[in-house]
Coordinates of C-alpha atoms (C1' of nucleotides) in Angstrom, one line a residue:
Chain A
M1183 CA -17.3 20.9 -2.2
K1184 CA -18.9 17.6 -3.3
Q1185 CA -17.7 15.5 -0.5
D1186 CA -19.9 12.6 -1.6
K1187 CA -17.6 9.7 -2.2
I1188 CA -13.9 10.1 -1.9
P1189 CA -11.8 7.5 -3.7
D1190 CA -9.4 5.5 -1.6
V1191 CA -6.4 6.6 -3.6
V1192 CA -7.1 10.2 -2.7
V1193 CA -7.4 9.4 1.0
R1194 CA -4.0 7.8 0.9
R1195 CA -2.5 11.0 -0.7
L1196 CA -4.1 13.4 1.8
P1197 CA -1.6 12.8 4.6
L1198 CA 1.2 13.4 2.2
Y1199 CA -0.2 16.8 1.3
L1200 CA -0.5 17.5 5.0
R1201 CA 3.1 16.7 5.5
A1202 CA 4.1 18.8 2.5
V1203 CA 2.2 21.8 3.6
E1204 CA 3.6 21.5 7.1
D1205 CA 7.1 21.4 5.6
F1206 CA 6.5 24.6 3.6
Y1207 CA 4.9 26.2 6.6
R1208 CA 7.8 25.4 8.8
K1209 CA 10.0 27.1 6.3
D1210 CA 8.0 30.2 6.8
Q1211 CA 6.4 30.0 3.4
A1212 CA 2.9 31.4 3.7
I1213 CA 1.6 30.5 0.3
V1214 CA 2.1 27.2 -1.6
S1215 CA 1.1 26.3 -5.1
S1216 CA -0.1 23.0 -6.5
S1217 CA 3.1 22.7 -8.4
Q1218 CA 5.1 23.0 -5.3
L1219 CA 3.0 20.4 -3.5
G1220 CA 3.2 18.3 -6.6
E1221 CA 7.0 18.4 -6.7
W1222 CA 7.2 17.7 -3.0
T1223 CA 4.9 14.7 -3.1
G1224 CA 5.7 13.4 -6.5
F1225 CA 2.3 13.9 -8.0
T1226 CA 1.2 16.2 -10.9
P1227 CA 0.0 19.7 -10.0
A1228 CA -3.3 18.9 -11.7
Q1229 CA -3.8 15.9 -9.4
V1230 CA -3.1 18.0 -6.4
R1231 CA -5.7 20.5 -7.4
K1232 CA -8.3 17.9 -8.3
D1233 CA -7.8 16.1 -5.0
L1234 CA -8.1 19.3 -2.9
A1235 CA -11.0 20.5 -5.0
L1236 CA -13.0 17.4 -3.9
F1237 CA -13.3 19.0 -0.4
G1238 CA -13.8 22.6 -1.3
E1239 CA -12.2 25.6 -2.9
F1240 CA -9.2 26.2 -0.7
G1241 CA -7.0 28.1 -3.1
K1242 CA -7.0 31.6 -4.5
Q1243 CA -6.8 31.8 -8.3
G1244 CA -3.6 33.5 -9.5
I1245 CA -2.1 33.1 -6.0
G1246 CA -2.1 29.6 -4.6
Y1247 CA -3.0 28.1 -1.3
D1248 CA -2.6 29.7 2.1
A1249 CA -0.3 27.2 3.9
R1250 CA -1.8 27.6 7.4
F1251 CA -5.4 27.5 6.1
L1252 CA -4.8 24.5 3.9
H1253 CA -3.0 22.8 6.8
N1254 CA -5.9 23.2 9.0
K1255 CA -8.4 22.1 6.3
L1256 CA -6.4 18.9 5.7
R1257 CA -6.4 18.2 9.4
E1258 CA -10.1 18.7 9.5
I1259 CA -10.7 16.4 6.5
L1260 CA -8.5 13.7 8.0
G1261 CA -10.2 14.1 11.3
L1262 CA -6.9 15.1 13.1
T1263 CA -8.3 18.3 14.7
R1264 CA -9.4 16.2 17.7
D1265 CA -7.5 13.6 19.7
V1266 CA -7.5 10.3 17.9
S1267 CA -6.8 7.3 20.2
V1268 CA -5.2 4.3 18.7
G1269 CA -5.0 0.9 20.4
L1270 CA -2.3 -1.8 19.8
V1271 CA -2.9 -5.5 20.1
G1272 CA 0.1 -7.8 20.5
L1273 CA 3.3 -7.0 22.3
G1274 CA 5.8 -9.1 20.5
N1275 CA 8.9 -7.6 19.0
L1276 CA 7.0 -5.8 16.3
G1277 CA 4.3 -4.5 18.7
R1278 CA 6.9 -3.1 21.2
A1279 CA 8.8 -1.5 18.3
L1280 CA 5.7 0.2 17.2
L1281 CA 5.1 1.5 20.7
H1282 CA 8.6 3.1 20.8
H1283 CA 8.1 4.4 17.3
N1284 CA 4.8 5.9 18.5
V1285 CA 6.4 8.1 21.1
R1286 CA 9.0 9.5 18.7
A1287 CA 6.4 9.9 15.9
R1288 CA 4.4 12.5 17.7
M1289 CA 4.6 15.2 15.1
G1290 CA 3.8 18.8 15.9
T1291 CA 1.2 20.8 14.1
P1292 CA 1.1 24.6 13.8
G1293 CA -0.4 26.4 16.8
V1294 CA -3.3 28.8 16.5
E1295 CA -1.2 31.9 17.2
G1296 CA 0.2 31.9 13.7
D1297 CA 3.7 31.6 15.2
P1298 CA 5.6 29.0 13.1
K1299 CA 7.8 28.3 16.1
H1300 CA 4.8 27.3 18.3
W1301 CA 3.6 23.8 18.0
V1302 CA 0.7 22.0 19.6
P1303 CA 1.2 18.3 20.2
E1304 CA 0.1 15.8 17.6
T1305 CA -3.2 14.2 18.3
L1306 CA -2.9 10.8 16.9
R1307 CA -1.1 8.3 19.0
I1308 CA -1.3 4.8 20.6
V1309 CA -2.8 5.2 24.1
A1310 CA -3.4 1.6 25.0
A1311 CA -1.9 -1.9 24.3
F1312 CA -3.3 -5.4 24.7
D1313 CA -1.7 -8.8 25.1
V1314 CA -2.5 -12.2 26.5
D1315 CA 0.8 -12.8 28.2
P1316 CA 0.3 -12.3 32.0
E1317 CA 3.9 -11.1 32.3
K1318 CA 3.2 -8.2 30.0
V1319 CA -0.3 -7.2 31.3
G1320 CA -0.2 -4.5 33.9
V1321 CA 3.2 -3.0 32.9
T1322 CA 3.8 0.1 30.9
Y1323 CA 5.8 0.1 27.7
A1324 CA 6.9 3.4 26.3
Q1325 CA 4.4 5.2 28.6
V1326 CA 1.6 3.1 27.3
P1327 CA -0.4 0.9 29.7
V1328 CA -0.8 -2.8 28.8
Y1329 CA -4.1 -4.5 29.4
H1330 CA -5.3 -8.1 28.9
V1331 CA -7.0 -8.7 25.6
D1332 CA -10.1 -9.6 27.5
Q1333 CA -10.4 -6.0 28.3
L1334 CA -10.3 -4.9 24.7
L1335 CA -14.0 -4.3 24.5
G1336 CA -14.3 -2.4 27.8
K1337 CA -11.2 -0.3 27.4
S1338 CA -12.1 0.6 23.8
A1339 CA -15.3 2.3 25.0
E1340 CA -13.6 3.8 28.1
L1341 CA -10.7 5.3 26.1
G1342 CA -12.6 6.0 22.9
L1343 CA -10.3 3.9 20.8
E1344 CA -11.0 4.5 17.1
I1345 CA -8.1 2.7 15.3
M1346 CA -6.6 -0.6 16.2
V1347 CA -3.1 -1.8 15.2
L1348 CA -2.8 -5.6 15.0
A1349 CA 0.6 -7.0 15.7
V1350 CA -0.5 -10.5 16.7
P1351 CA 0.4 -14.0 15.5
P1352 CA -1.4 -15.0 12.3
D1353 CA -3.7 -17.6 14.0
S1354 CA -5.1 -15.1 16.5
A1355 CA -5.5 -12.3 14.1
E1356 CA -9.0 -13.2 12.9
A1357 CA -10.3 -13.6 16.4
V1358 CA -8.8 -10.3 17.6
A1359 CA -10.2 -8.5 14.5
Y1360 CA -13.6 -9.9 15.4
E1361 CA -13.2 -8.4 18.9
C1362 CA -12.3 -5.1 17.4
V1363 CA -15.4 -5.0 15.3
K1364 CA -17.5 -5.9 18.3
A1365 CA -15.8 -3.0 20.1
G1366 CA -16.9 -0.6 17.3
I1367 CA -13.5 -0.1 15.8
K1368 CA -13.8 1.4 12.3
A1369 CA -10.2 1.2 11.1
I1370 CA -7.6 -1.6 11.5
L1371 CA -3.9 -1.6 10.6
N1372 CA -3.1 -5.2 10.3
F1373 CA 0.5 -6.5 10.4
A1374 CA -0.4 -10.2 10.6
P1375 CA -0.1 -12.2 7.3
V1376 CA -3.8 -13.0 7.2
N1377 CA -6.7 -11.7 5.1
L1378 CA -9.1 -10.3 7.6
V1379 CA -12.8 -10.6 6.9
V1380 CA -14.7 -7.7 8.4
P1381 CA -18.0 -5.8 7.7
D1382 CA -18.0 -3.3 4.9
D1383 CA -18.0 -0.3 7.2
V1384 CA -14.6 -1.3 8.7
K1385 CA -11.5 -0.3 6.8
V1386 CA -8.5 -2.6 6.9
Y1387 CA -5.0 -1.7 5.8
S1388 CA -2.6 -4.5 5.5
A1389 CA 1.1 -4.1 6.3
D1390 CA 2.3 -7.6 5.5
L1391 CA 6.1 -7.5 5.3
T1392 CA 6.4 -10.9 3.7
L1393 CA 3.9 -9.9 0.9
E1394 CA 5.7 -6.7 0.3
L1395 CA 9.1 -8.3 0.1
Q1396 CA 7.8 -11.0 -2.2
S1397 CA 6.4 -8.5 -4.7
L1398 CA 9.5 -6.4 -4.5
A1399 CA 11.4 -9.6 -5.5
F1400 CA 9.5 -9.4 -8.8
Y1401 CA 11.2 -6.2 -9.6
T1402 CA 14.7 -7.5 -9.0
T1403 CA 14.3 -9.9 -11.9
H1404 CA 12.2 -7.8 -14.3
Chain B
M554 CA 2.3 -15.2 -22.4
K555 CA 2.8 -11.5 -23.2
Q556 CA 5.0 -10.6 -20.3
D557 CA 5.6 -7.1 -21.7
K558 CA 4.6 -4.7 -19.0
I559 CA 3.0 -6.0 -15.9
P560 CA 0.9 -3.4 -14.0
D561 CA 2.0 -2.7 -10.4
V562 CA -1.4 -3.7 -9.0
V563 CA -1.0 -7.2 -10.5
V564 CA 2.5 -7.6 -9.0
R565 CA 1.1 -6.8 -5.6
R566 CA -1.6 -9.5 -6.0
L567 CA 0.8 -12.2 -7.1
P568 CA 2.2 -13.0 -3.6
L569 CA -1.4 -13.4 -2.4
Y570 CA -2.1 -15.9 -5.1
L571 CA 1.1 -17.7 -4.1
R572 CA 0.0 -17.9 -0.5
A573 CA -3.5 -19.0 -1.5
V574 CA -2.3 -21.8 -3.7
E575 CA 0.1 -22.9 -1.0
D576 CA -2.7 -23.1 1.4
F577 CA -4.8 -25.2 -0.9
Y578 CA -1.8 -27.4 -1.7
R579 CA -1.1 -28.0 2.0
K580 CA -4.7 -29.2 2.4
D581 CA -3.9 -31.8 -0.2
Q582 CA -6.0 -30.1 -2.9
A583 CA -4.3 -30.8 -6.2
I584 CA -6.5 -28.7 -8.4
V585 CA -7.7 -25.1 -7.6
S586 CA -10.1 -23.0 -9.6
S587 CA -10.1 -19.2 -10.2
S588 CA -13.2 -18.9 -8.0
Q589 CA -11.5 -20.7 -5.1
L590 CA -8.5 -18.4 -5.5
G591 CA -10.8 -15.5 -5.8
E592 CA -12.7 -16.3 -2.6
W593 CA -9.5 -16.9 -0.7
T594 CA -7.9 -13.6 -1.8
G595 CA -11.0 -11.5 -2.0
F596 CA -10.7 -10.8 -5.7
T597 CA -13.1 -11.7 -8.5
P598 CA -12.5 -15.0 -10.4
A599 CA -12.2 -13.0 -13.6
Q600 CA -9.4 -10.9 -12.2
V601 CA -7.5 -14.0 -11.0
R602 CA -7.7 -15.5 -14.5
K603 CA -6.7 -12.2 -16.2
D604 CA -3.8 -11.8 -13.9
L605 CA -2.5 -15.3 -14.3
A606 CA -3.1 -15.2 -18.1
L607 CA -0.6 -12.3 -18.3
F608 CA 2.2 -14.8 -17.7
G609 CA 1.0 -17.8 -19.6
E610 CA -1.8 -20.4 -19.9
F611 CA -1.4 -22.2 -16.6
G612 CA -4.9 -23.7 -16.3
K613 CA -6.8 -26.5 -18.0
Q614 CA -10.1 -25.5 -19.4
G615 CA -13.0 -27.3 -17.8
I616 CA -10.7 -28.4 -14.9
G617 CA -8.8 -25.6 -13.2
Y618 CA -5.2 -25.0 -12.2
D619 CA -2.8 -27.7 -11.0
A620 CA -1.9 -26.4 -7.5
R621 CA 1.7 -27.6 -7.5
F622 CA 2.3 -26.4 -11.1
L623 CA 0.8 -23.0 -10.4
H624 CA 2.7 -22.7 -7.2
N625 CA 6.0 -23.2 -9.0
K626 CA 5.0 -20.9 -11.8
L627 CA 4.2 -18.1 -9.3
R628 CA 7.5 -18.6 -7.5
E629 CA 9.2 -18.4 -10.9
I630 CA 7.4 -15.2 -11.8
L631 CA 8.2 -13.6 -8.5
G632 CA 11.8 -14.7 -8.7
L633 CA 11.5 -16.9 -5.6
T634 CA 13.0 -20.0 -7.1
R635 CA 16.4 -18.8 -6.2
D636 CA 17.8 -17.4 -2.9
V637 CA 16.9 -13.8 -2.5
S638 CA 19.1 -12.0 -0.1
V639 CA 17.7 -9.0 1.7
G640 CA 19.7 -6.3 3.6
L641 CA 18.4 -4.2 6.5
V642 CA 19.7 -0.8 7.4
G643 CA 19.0 0.7 10.8
L644 CA 18.9 -1.4 14.0
G645 CA 16.6 0.8 16.1
N646 CA 13.6 -0.8 17.7
L647 CA 11.9 -1.3 14.4
G648 CA 14.9 -2.7 12.7
R649 CA 15.5 -5.2 15.4
A650 CA 11.8 -6.2 15.4
L651 CA 12.0 -6.8 11.7
L652 CA 15.0 -9.1 12.2
H653 CA 13.2 -11.2 14.7
H654 CA 10.2 -11.3 12.5
N655 CA 12.4 -12.3 9.6
V656 CA 13.4 -15.5 11.4
R657 CA 9.9 -16.5 12.2
A658 CA 8.6 -15.5 8.8
R659 CA 10.5 -18.1 6.9
M660 CA 7.7 -19.8 5.1
G661 CA 8.1 -23.3 3.6
T662 CA 7.5 -24.0 0.0
P663 CA 6.5 -27.4 -1.4
G664 CA 9.4 -29.7 -2.2
V665 CA 10.0 -31.2 -5.6
E666 CA 9.1 -34.8 -4.5
G667 CA 5.5 -33.9 -4.6
D668 CA 5.1 -34.9 -1.0
P669 CA 3.0 -32.2 0.6
K670 CA 4.6 -32.9 3.9
H671 CA 8.1 -32.2 2.6
W672 CA 9.1 -28.5 2.6
V673 CA 12.1 -26.8 1.4
P674 CA 13.2 -23.7 3.3
E675 CA 12.0 -20.3 2.1
T676 CA 14.5 -18.5 0.0
L677 CA 13.7 -14.8 0.8
R678 CA 15.3 -13.5 4.0
I679 CA 17.3 -10.8 5.6
V680 CA 20.9 -12.0 5.6
A681 CA 22.8 -8.8 6.6
A682 CA 22.1 -5.7 8.7
F683 CA 23.8 -2.3 8.8
D684 CA 24.1 0.4 11.4
V685 CA 26.3 3.3 12.3
D686 CA 26.4 2.6 16.1
P687 CA 29.8 1.1 16.9
E688 CA 28.1 -0.8 19.8
K689 CA 25.9 -2.7 17.3
V690 CA 28.4 -3.3 14.6
G691 CA 30.1 -6.7 14.8
V692 CA 27.4 -8.4 16.9
T693 CA 24.7 -10.8 15.6
Y694 CA 21.0 -10.1 16.0
A695 CA 18.6 -13.0 15.4
Q696 CA 21.4 -14.9 13.6
V697 CA 22.1 -11.9 11.2
P698 CA 25.5 -10.3 11.2
V699 CA 25.6 -6.5 11.7
Y700 CA 28.1 -4.4 9.6
H701 CA 28.9 -0.7 9.6
V702 CA 27.0 1.3 7.0
D703 CA 30.3 2.1 5.3
Q704 CA 30.4 -1.5 4.3
L705 CA 27.0 -1.4 2.6
L706 CA 28.5 -1.2 -0.9
G707 CA 31.1 -3.9 -0.4
K708 CA 28.8 -6.4 1.4
S709 CA 26.0 -5.8 -1.1
A710 CA 28.2 -7.1 -3.8
E711 CA 29.8 -9.8 -1.7
L712 CA 26.5 -11.2 -0.4
G713 CA 24.5 -10.4 -3.6
L714 CA 21.9 -8.3 -1.8
E715 CA 19.0 -7.5 -4.0
I716 CA 16.4 -5.8 -1.8
M717 CA 17.2 -3.4 1.0
V718 CA 14.9 -2.6 4.0
L719 CA 15.4 0.9 5.4
A720 CA 14.5 1.4 9.0
V721 CA 16.7 4.4 9.6
P722 CA 15.8 7.9 11.0
P723 CA 14.2 10.3 8.5
D724 CA 17.2 12.5 8.1
S725 CA 19.6 9.7 7.0
A726 CA 17.1 7.9 4.8
E727 CA 17.9 9.9 1.7
A728 CA 21.7 9.3 2.0
V729 CA 21.3 5.6 2.8
A730 CA 19.0 5.2 -0.3
Y731 CA 21.6 6.9 -2.4
E732 CA 24.2 4.3 -1.1
C733 CA 21.8 1.5 -2.0
V734 CA 21.4 2.8 -5.5
K735 CA 25.1 3.0 -5.9
A736 CA 25.3 -0.6 -4.6
G737 CA 23.0 -1.7 -7.4
I738 CA 20.0 -2.4 -5.2
K739 CA 16.8 -2.6 -7.4
A740 CA 14.1 -2.6 -4.7
I741 CA 13.8 -0.8 -1.4
L742 CA 11.2 -1.2 1.3
N743 CA 11.3 2.1 3.2
F744 CA 10.0 2.6 6.7
A745 CA 11.3 6.1 7.1
P746 CA 8.7 8.9 6.8
V747 CA 10.5 10.4 3.8
N748 CA 9.8 10.5 0.0
L749 CA 12.9 8.8 -1.5
V750 CA 14.0 10.1 -4.8
V751 CA 15.6 7.3 -6.8
P752 CA 16.2 6.4 -10.5
D753 CA 13.3 5.0 -12.4
D754 CA 14.7 1.5 -12.5
V755 CA 14.7 1.3 -8.6
K756 CA 11.4 0.3 -7.0
V757 CA 10.5 1.8 -3.7
Y758 CA 7.7 0.6 -1.5
S759 CA 6.8 2.9 1.4
A760 CA 5.7 1.6 4.8
D761 CA 5.1 4.8 6.6
L762 CA 3.2 4.0 9.8
T763 CA 2.2 7.7 10.4
L764 CA 0.9 8.1 6.9
E765 CA -1.2 4.9 7.2
L766 CA -2.7 5.9 10.5
Q767 CA -3.5 9.3 9.3
S768 CA -5.4 8.1 6.3
L769 CA -7.1 5.5 8.5
A770 CA -8.2 8.4 10.7
F771 CA -10.2 9.7 7.7
Y772 CA -12.4 6.6 7.8
T773 CA -13.2 6.9 11.4
T774 CA -15.0 10.2 10.7
H775 CA -16.5 9.4 7.3
Chain C
dC131 C1' 1.0 37.1 -16.1
dT132 C1' 0.2 33.5 -12.4
dA133 C1' -2.2 29.8 -10.5
dT134 C1' -6.8 27.7 -9.3
dG135 C1' -11.0 24.9 -10.4
dT136 C1' -13.1 22.0 -13.7
dG137 C1' -15.3 20.0 -17.9
dA138 C1' -13.5 17.0 -21.5
dA139 C1' -10.4 13.7 -23.2
dG140 C1' -7.4 10.1 -22.2
dT141 C1' -5.6 6.0 -19.8
dG142 C1' -5.5 1.8 -17.4
dG143 C1' -7.5 -1.6 -14.8
dT144 C1' -11.8 -4.4 -13.8
dT145 C1' -15.9 -7.0 -15.0
dC146 C1' -18.7 -9.2 -18.4
dA147 C1' -19.9 -12.7 -21.2
dC148 C1' -18.9 -16.2 -24.2
dA149 C1' -16.0 -19.2 -27.3
dG150 C1' -13.4 -23.3 -26.6
dC151 C1' -11.5 -27.2 -24.3
dT152 C1' -12.2 -31.3 -21.1
Chain D
dA378 C1' -21.7 -29.7 -17.3
dG379 C1' -17.5 -27.2 -15.5
dC380 C1' -13.8 -23.9 -15.9
dT381 C1' -10.2 -21.3 -18.5
dG382 C1' -8.7 -17.6 -21.6
dT383 C1' -10.0 -13.3 -23.7
dG384 C1' -12.1 -9.6 -26.6
dA385 C1' -15.5 -6.1 -25.6
dA386 C1' -17.8 -3.1 -22.4
dC387 C1' -17.4 -0.8 -18.4
dC388 C1' -15.7 2.0 -14.8
dA389 C1' -12.4 5.0 -12.2
dC390 C1' -8.7 7.7 -11.8
dT391 C1' -5.4 10.9 -14.3
dT392 C1' -4.1 14.4 -17.4
dC393 C1' -5.1 18.2 -20.5
dA394 C1' -6.5 22.6 -21.5
dC395 C1' -8.9 26.5 -20.7
dA396 C1' -12.1 29.8 -18.5
dT397 C1' -11.8 32.5 -14.5
dA398 C1' -10.0 35.3 -10.7
dG399 C1' -6.3 38.0 -8.7

DNA sequence: CTATGTGAAGTGGTTCACAGCT
DNA sequence: AGCTGTGAACCACTTCACATAG
């Protein structure tokens, strides 16, 4: 294991491996090979092995990977063995849709008993939402309490929020991002069409629908 | 111009350049430099120049790029000089949110008169939606008509749909994608947590919320 | 014989640095 | 002087191919 510096591309593939292993495991397959994982995810077997080898020697030569073991390792690597609390800012149409999605997206993970039919609840979910609209503050959407954005700092500490999802209008995105940074948030998923400027130790993923559609448009003509 | 094979990474940057140039243009700046575009987008000036040079010599040495000219070139390259009709499949919470977003996301583009205050309507938008729920079929959400999924093939041809947004449940995603391919769709934006298998000439972008959050979780612990 | 882990080779995208135009 | 366009150098990720273990 040489866990020095993991390339971003690899980190983006890890959840796919997790999902693949989970799928094999659910189908009562105890051992998976890099070729199987490769076929499932669409990557080459060599790439799967290289990626996993960055974190340790999880497989057995001549055999493959123990599905349950690998699954747990991947959860460890991704930091999903503990509860990960996510916050959401902005309760417009998109924000509310994400909340509903959140509830349904709770995926199970194999329980410790080794019984494939036993599942412990997924640990990554949105546990708090924020908005400025006084009509929204105080209510509960999809079982998630809504606070005023002014409380972002306090509630982040109180609830241990680690990831923040931004579904706010473009002109408030920068300010909200700044609040998140002040609150010690280390990862932001940004849906606003704005380039957020944050310190180097904060990771921002952009999910800009307009941008994605515009680049897809390229492929319809080429 | 050597428009042979444009790397995917470049295509993903083009809409950002478009947005940057638009921003400068709106601020009545007639000439933009690669360094300005670089600062705005967060890329290096050299990269901006290399990217643009893939499509032609748009700049003037010693001067920079004419904002209006570059803006139109970028729209041409992306195929945004014509109307691009997008379809949406799946009217759950996410689908409906995307529709509302769609209306608000209509960005202006500079008009031909050269008057920065004159804007022609944006050409890329969702013009049709599909669902299986009989309660939703026939109604109009956010000014967009909703048809039954059975009509996907027919309406795609009739309306000239070029891009399809998939916001369907995981288990129907594969089947819907297959319908899209049959309908001649060349680009898909997939929100379902499923690896779609499509022919090589169909481009799929994945916007899988769970995957993104899971890889972001990695950065909260590393 | 099967499948991992890994140096070595290959590939593709980024940055450098400078010629050339204004 | 200022800024683009671009070959060359650089860097990073991917694929190959094989030693190694079961």
